mmCIF file with all atom_site columns, C-alpha atoms in Angstrom:
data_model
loop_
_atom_site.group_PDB
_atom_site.id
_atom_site.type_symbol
_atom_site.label_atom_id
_atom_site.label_alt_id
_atom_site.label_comp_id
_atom_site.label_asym_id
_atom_site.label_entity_id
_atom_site.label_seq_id
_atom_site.pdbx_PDB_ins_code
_atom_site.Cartn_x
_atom_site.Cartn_y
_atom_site.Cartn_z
_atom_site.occupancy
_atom_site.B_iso_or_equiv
_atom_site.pdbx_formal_charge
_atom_site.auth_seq_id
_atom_site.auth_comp_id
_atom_site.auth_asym_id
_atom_site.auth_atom_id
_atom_site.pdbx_PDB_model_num
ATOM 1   C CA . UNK A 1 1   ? 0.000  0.000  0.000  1.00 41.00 ? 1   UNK A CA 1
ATOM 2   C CA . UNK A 1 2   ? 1.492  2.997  -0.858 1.00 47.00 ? 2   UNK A CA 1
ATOM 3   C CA . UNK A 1 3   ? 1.114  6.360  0.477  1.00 58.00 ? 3   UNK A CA 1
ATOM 4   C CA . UNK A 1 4   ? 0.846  9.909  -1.200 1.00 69.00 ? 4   UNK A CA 1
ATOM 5   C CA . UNK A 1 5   ? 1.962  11.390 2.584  1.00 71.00 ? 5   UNK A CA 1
ATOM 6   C CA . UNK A 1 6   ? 5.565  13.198 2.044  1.00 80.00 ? 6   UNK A CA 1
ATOM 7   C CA . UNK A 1 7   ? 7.692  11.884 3.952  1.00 92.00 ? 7   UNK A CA 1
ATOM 8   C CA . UNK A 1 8   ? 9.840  14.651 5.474  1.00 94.00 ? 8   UNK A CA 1
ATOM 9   C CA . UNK A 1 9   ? 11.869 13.042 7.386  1.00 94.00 ? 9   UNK A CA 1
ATOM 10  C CA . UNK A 1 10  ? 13.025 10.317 4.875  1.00 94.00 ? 10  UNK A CA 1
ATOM 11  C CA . UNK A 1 11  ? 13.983 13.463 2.820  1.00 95.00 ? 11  UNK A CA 1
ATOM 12  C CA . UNK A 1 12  ? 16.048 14.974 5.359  1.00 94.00 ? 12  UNK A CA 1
ATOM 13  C CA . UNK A 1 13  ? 17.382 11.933 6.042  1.00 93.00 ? 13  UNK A CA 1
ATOM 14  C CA . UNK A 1 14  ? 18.410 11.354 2.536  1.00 93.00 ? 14  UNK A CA 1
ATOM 15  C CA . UNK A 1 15  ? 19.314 14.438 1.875  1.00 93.00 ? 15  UNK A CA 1
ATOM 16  C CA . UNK A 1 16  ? 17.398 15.057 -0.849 1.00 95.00 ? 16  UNK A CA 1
ATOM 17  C CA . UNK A 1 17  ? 16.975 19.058 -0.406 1.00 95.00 ? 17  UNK A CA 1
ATOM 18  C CA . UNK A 1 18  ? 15.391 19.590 -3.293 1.00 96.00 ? 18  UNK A CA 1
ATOM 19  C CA . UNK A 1 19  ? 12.544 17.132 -2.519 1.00 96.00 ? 19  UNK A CA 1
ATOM 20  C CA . UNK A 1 20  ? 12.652 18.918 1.236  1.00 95.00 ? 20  UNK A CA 1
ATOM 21  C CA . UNK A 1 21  ? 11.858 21.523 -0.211 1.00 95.00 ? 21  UNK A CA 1
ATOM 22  C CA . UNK A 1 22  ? 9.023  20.987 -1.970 1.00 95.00 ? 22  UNK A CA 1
ATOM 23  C CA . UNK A 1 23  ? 7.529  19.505 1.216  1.00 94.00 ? 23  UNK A CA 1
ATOM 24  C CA . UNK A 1 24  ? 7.984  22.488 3.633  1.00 93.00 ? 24  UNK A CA 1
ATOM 25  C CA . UNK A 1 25  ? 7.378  25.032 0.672  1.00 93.00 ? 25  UNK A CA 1
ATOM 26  C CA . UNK A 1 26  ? 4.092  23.697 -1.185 1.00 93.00 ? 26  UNK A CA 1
ATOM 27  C CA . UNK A 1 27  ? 2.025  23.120 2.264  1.00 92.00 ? 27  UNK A CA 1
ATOM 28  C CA . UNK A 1 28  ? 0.676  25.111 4.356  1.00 91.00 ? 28  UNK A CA 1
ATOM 29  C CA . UNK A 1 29  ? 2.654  25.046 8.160  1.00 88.00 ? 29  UNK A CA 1
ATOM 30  C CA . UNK A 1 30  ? -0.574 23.408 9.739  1.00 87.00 ? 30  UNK A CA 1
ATOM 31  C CA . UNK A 1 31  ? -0.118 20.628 7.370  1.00 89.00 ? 31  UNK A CA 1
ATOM 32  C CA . UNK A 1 32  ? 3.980  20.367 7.452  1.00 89.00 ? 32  UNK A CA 1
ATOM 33  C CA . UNK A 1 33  ? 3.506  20.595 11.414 1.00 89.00 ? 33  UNK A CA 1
ATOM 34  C CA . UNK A 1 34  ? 2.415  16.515 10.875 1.00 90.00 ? 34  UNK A CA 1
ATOM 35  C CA . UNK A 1 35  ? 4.947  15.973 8.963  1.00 92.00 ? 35  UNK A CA 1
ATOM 36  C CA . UNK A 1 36  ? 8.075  17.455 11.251 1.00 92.00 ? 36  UNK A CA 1
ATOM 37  C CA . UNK A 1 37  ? 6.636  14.681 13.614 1.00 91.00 ? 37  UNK A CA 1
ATOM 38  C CA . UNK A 1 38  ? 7.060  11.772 11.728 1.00 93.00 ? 38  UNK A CA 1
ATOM 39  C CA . UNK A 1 39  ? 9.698  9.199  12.785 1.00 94.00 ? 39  UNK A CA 1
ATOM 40  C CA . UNK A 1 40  ? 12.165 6.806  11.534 1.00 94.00 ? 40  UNK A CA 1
ATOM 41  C CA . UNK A 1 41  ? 12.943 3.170  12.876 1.00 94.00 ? 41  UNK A CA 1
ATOM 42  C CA . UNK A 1 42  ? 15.341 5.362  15.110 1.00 93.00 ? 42  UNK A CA 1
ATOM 43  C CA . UNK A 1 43  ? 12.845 7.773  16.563 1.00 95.00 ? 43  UNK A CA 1
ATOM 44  C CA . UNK A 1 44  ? 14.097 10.489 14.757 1.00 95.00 ? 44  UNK A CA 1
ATOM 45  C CA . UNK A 1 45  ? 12.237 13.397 13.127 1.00 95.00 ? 45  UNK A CA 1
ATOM 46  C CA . UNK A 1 46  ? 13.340 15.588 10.246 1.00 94.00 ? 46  UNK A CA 1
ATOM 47  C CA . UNK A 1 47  ? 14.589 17.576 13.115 1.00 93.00 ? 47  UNK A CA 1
ATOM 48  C CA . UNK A 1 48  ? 16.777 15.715 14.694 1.00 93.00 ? 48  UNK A CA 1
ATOM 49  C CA . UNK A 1 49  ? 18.332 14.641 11.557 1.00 93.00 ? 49  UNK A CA 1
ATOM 50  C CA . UNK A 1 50  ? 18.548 18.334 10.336 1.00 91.00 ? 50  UNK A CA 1
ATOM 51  C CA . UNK A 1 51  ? 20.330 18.830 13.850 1.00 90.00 ? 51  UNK A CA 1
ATOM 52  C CA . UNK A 1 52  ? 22.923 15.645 13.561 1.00 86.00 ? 52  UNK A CA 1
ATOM 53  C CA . UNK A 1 53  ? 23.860 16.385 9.627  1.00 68.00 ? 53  UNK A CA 1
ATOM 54  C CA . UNK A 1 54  ? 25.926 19.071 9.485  1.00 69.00 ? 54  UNK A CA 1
ATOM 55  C CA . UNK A 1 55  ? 25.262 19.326 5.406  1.00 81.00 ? 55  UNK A CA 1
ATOM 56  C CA . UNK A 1 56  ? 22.014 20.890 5.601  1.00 86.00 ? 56  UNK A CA 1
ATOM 57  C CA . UNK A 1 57  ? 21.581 23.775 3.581  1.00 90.00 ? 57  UNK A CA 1
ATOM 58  C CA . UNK A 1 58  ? 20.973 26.950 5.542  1.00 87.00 ? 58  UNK A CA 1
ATOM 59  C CA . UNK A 1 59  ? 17.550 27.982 3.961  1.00 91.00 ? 59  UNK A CA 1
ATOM 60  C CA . UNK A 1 60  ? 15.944 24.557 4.803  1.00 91.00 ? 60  UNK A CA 1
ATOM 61  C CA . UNK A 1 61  ? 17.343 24.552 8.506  1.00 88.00 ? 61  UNK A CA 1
ATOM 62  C CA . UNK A 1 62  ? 15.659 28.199 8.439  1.00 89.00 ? 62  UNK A CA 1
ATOM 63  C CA . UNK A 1 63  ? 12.505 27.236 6.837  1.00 91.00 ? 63  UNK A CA 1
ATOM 64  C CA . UNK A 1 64  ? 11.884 23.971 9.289  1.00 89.00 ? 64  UNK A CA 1
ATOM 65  C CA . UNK A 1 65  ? 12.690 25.840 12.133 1.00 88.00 ? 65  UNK A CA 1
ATOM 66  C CA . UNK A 1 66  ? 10.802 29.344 11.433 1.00 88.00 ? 66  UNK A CA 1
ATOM 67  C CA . UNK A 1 67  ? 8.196  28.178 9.538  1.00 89.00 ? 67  UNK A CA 1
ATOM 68  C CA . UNK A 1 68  ? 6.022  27.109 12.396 1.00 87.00 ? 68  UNK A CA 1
ATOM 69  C CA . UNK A 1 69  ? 4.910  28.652 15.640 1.00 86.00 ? 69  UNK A CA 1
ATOM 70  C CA . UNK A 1 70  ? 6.287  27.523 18.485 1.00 85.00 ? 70  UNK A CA 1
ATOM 71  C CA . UNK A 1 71  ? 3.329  25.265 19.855 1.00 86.00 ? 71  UNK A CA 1
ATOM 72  C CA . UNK A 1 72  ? 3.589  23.925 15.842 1.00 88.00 ? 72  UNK A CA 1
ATOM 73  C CA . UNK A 1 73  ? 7.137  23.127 15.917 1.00 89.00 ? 73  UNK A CA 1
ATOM 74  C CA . UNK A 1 74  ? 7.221  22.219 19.997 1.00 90.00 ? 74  UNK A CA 1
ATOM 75  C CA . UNK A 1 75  ? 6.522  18.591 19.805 1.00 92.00 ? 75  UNK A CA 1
ATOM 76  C CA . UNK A 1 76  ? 9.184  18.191 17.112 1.00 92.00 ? 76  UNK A CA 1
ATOM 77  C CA . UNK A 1 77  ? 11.788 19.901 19.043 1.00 91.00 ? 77  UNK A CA 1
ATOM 78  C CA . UNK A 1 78  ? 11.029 18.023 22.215 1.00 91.00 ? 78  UNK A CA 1
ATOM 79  C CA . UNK A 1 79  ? 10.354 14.502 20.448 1.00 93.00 ? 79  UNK A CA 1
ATOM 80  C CA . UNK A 1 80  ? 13.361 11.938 22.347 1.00 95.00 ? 80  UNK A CA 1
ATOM 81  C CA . UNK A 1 81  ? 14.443 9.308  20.135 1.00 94.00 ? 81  UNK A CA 1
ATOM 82  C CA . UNK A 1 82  ? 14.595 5.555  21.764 1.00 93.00 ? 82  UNK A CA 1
ATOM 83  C CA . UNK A 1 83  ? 17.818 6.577  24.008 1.00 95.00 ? 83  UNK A CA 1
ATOM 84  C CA . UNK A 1 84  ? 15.893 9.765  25.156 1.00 96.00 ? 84  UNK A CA 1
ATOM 85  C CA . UNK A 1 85  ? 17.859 12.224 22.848 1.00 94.00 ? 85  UNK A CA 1
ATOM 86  C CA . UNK A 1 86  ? 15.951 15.180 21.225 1.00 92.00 ? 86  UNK A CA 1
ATOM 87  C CA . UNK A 1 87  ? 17.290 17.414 18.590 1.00 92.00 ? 87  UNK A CA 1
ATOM 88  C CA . UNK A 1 88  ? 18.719 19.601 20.884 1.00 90.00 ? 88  UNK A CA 1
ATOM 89  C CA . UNK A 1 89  ? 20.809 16.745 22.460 1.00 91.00 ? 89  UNK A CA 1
ATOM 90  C CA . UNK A 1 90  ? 22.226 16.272 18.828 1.00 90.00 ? 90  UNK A CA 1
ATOM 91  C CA . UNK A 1 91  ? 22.970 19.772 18.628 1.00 88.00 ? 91  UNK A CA 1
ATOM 92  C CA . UNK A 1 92  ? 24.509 20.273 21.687 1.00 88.00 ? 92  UNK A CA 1
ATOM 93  C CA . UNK A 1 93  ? 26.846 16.684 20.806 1.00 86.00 ? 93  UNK A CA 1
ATOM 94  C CA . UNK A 1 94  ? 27.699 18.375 17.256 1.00 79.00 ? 94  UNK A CA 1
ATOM 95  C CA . UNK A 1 95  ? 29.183 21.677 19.012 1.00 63.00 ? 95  UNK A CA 1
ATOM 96  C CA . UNK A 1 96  ? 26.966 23.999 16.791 1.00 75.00 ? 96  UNK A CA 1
ATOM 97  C CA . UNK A 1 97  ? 26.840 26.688 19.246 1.00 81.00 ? 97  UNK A CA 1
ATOM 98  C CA . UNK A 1 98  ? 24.382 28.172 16.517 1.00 83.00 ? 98  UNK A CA 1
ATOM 99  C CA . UNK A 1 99  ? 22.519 25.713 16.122 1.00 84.00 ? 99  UNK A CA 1
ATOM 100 C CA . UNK A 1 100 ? 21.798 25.192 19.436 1.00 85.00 ? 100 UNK A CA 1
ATOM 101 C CA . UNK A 1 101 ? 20.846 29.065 19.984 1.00 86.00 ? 101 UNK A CA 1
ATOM 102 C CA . UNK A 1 102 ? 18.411 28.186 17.025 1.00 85.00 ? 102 UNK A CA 1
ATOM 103 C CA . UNK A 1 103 ? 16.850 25.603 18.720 1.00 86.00 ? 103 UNK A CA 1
ATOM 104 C CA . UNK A 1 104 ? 16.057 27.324 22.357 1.00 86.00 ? 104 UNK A CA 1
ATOM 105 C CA . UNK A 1 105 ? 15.147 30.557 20.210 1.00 86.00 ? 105 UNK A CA 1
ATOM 106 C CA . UNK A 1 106 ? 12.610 28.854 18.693 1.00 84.00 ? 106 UNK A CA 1
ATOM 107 C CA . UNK A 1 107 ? 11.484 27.048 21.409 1.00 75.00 ? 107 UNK A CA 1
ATOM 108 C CA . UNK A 1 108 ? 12.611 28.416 24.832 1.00 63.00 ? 108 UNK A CA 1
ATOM 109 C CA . UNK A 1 109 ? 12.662 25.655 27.784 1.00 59.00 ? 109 UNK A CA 1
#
Protein backbone atom coordinates (compact mmCIF):
# COMPACT_ATOMS: atom_id res chain seq x y z
CA UNK A 1 0.00 0.00 0.00
CA UNK A 2 1.49 3.00 -0.86
CA UNK A 3 1.11 6.36 0.48
CA UNK A 4 0.85 9.91 -1.20
CA UNK A 5 1.96 11.39 2.58
CA UNK A 6 5.57 13.20 2.04
CA UNK A 7 7.69 11.88 3.95
CA UNK A 8 9.84 14.65 5.47
CA UNK A 9 11.87 13.04 7.39
CA UNK A 10 13.02 10.32 4.87
CA UNK A 11 13.98 13.46 2.82
CA UNK A 12 16.05 14.97 5.36
CA UNK A 13 17.38 11.93 6.04
CA UNK A 14 18.41 11.35 2.54
CA UNK A 15 19.31 14.44 1.87
CA UNK A 16 17.40 15.06 -0.85
CA UNK A 17 16.98 19.06 -0.41
CA UNK A 18 15.39 19.59 -3.29
CA UNK A 19 12.54 17.13 -2.52
CA UNK A 20 12.65 18.92 1.24
CA UNK A 21 11.86 21.52 -0.21
CA UNK A 22 9.02 20.99 -1.97
CA UNK A 23 7.53 19.51 1.22
CA UNK A 24 7.98 22.49 3.63
CA UNK A 25 7.38 25.03 0.67
CA UNK A 26 4.09 23.70 -1.19
CA UNK A 27 2.03 23.12 2.26
CA UNK A 28 0.68 25.11 4.36
CA UNK A 29 2.65 25.05 8.16
CA UNK A 30 -0.57 23.41 9.74
CA UNK A 31 -0.12 20.63 7.37
CA UNK A 32 3.98 20.37 7.45
CA UNK A 33 3.51 20.60 11.41
CA UNK A 34 2.41 16.52 10.88
CA UNK A 35 4.95 15.97 8.96
CA UNK A 36 8.08 17.45 11.25
CA UNK A 37 6.64 14.68 13.61
CA UNK A 38 7.06 11.77 11.73
CA UNK A 39 9.70 9.20 12.79
CA UNK A 40 12.16 6.81 11.53
CA UNK A 41 12.94 3.17 12.88
CA UNK A 42 15.34 5.36 15.11
CA UNK A 43 12.84 7.77 16.56
CA UNK A 44 14.10 10.49 14.76
CA UNK A 45 12.24 13.40 13.13
CA UNK A 46 13.34 15.59 10.25
CA UNK A 47 14.59 17.58 13.12
CA UNK A 48 16.78 15.71 14.69
CA UNK A 49 18.33 14.64 11.56
CA UNK A 50 18.55 18.33 10.34
CA UNK A 51 20.33 18.83 13.85
CA UNK A 52 22.92 15.64 13.56
CA UNK A 53 23.86 16.38 9.63
CA UNK A 54 25.93 19.07 9.48
CA UNK A 55 25.26 19.33 5.41
CA UNK A 56 22.01 20.89 5.60
CA UNK A 57 21.58 23.77 3.58
CA UNK A 58 20.97 26.95 5.54
CA UNK A 59 17.55 27.98 3.96
CA UNK A 60 15.94 24.56 4.80
CA UNK A 61 17.34 24.55 8.51
CA UNK A 62 15.66 28.20 8.44
CA UNK A 63 12.50 27.24 6.84
CA UNK A 64 11.88 23.97 9.29
CA UNK A 65 12.69 25.84 12.13
CA UNK A 66 10.80 29.34 11.43
CA UNK A 67 8.20 28.18 9.54
CA UNK A 68 6.02 27.11 12.40
CA UNK A 69 4.91 28.65 15.64
CA UNK A 70 6.29 27.52 18.48
CA UNK A 71 3.33 25.27 19.86
CA UNK A 72 3.59 23.93 15.84
CA UNK A 73 7.14 23.13 15.92
CA UNK A 74 7.22 22.22 20.00
CA UNK A 75 6.52 18.59 19.80
CA UNK A 76 9.18 18.19 17.11
CA UNK A 77 11.79 19.90 19.04
CA UNK A 78 11.03 18.02 22.22
CA UNK A 79 10.35 14.50 20.45
CA UNK A 80 13.36 11.94 22.35
CA UNK A 81 14.44 9.31 20.14
CA UNK A 82 14.59 5.55 21.76
CA UNK A 83 17.82 6.58 24.01
CA UNK A 84 15.89 9.76 25.16
CA UNK A 85 17.86 12.22 22.85
CA UNK A 86 15.95 15.18 21.22
CA UNK A 87 17.29 17.41 18.59
CA UNK A 88 18.72 19.60 20.88
CA UNK A 89 20.81 16.75 22.46
CA UNK A 90 22.23 16.27 18.83
CA UNK A 91 22.97 19.77 18.63
CA UNK A 92 24.51 20.27 21.69
CA UNK A 93 26.85 16.68 20.81
CA UNK A 94 27.70 18.38 17.26
CA UNK A 95 29.18 21.68 19.01
CA UNK A 96 26.97 24.00 16.79
CA UNK A 97 26.84 26.69 19.25
CA UNK A 98 24.38 28.17 16.52
CA UNK A 99 22.52 25.71 16.12
CA UNK A 100 21.80 25.19 19.44
CA UNK A 101 20.85 29.06 19.98
CA UNK A 102 18.41 28.19 17.02
CA UNK A 103 16.85 25.60 18.72
CA UNK A 104 16.06 27.32 22.36
CA UNK A 105 15.15 30.56 20.21
CA UNK A 106 12.61 28.85 18.69
CA UNK A 107 11.48 27.05 21.41
CA UNK A 108 12.61 28.42 24.83
CA UNK A 109 12.66 25.66 27.78
Amino acid sequence: LMSNTPNLVNAVSMEDWPETRQILLHNPPSQTQKYLTQTDERGWNAIHWACIDRHVPPDILSTLLHRHTPSQIAPALLSRDGYGYTPLNFAIKGASDDLVTSLVNVCPP
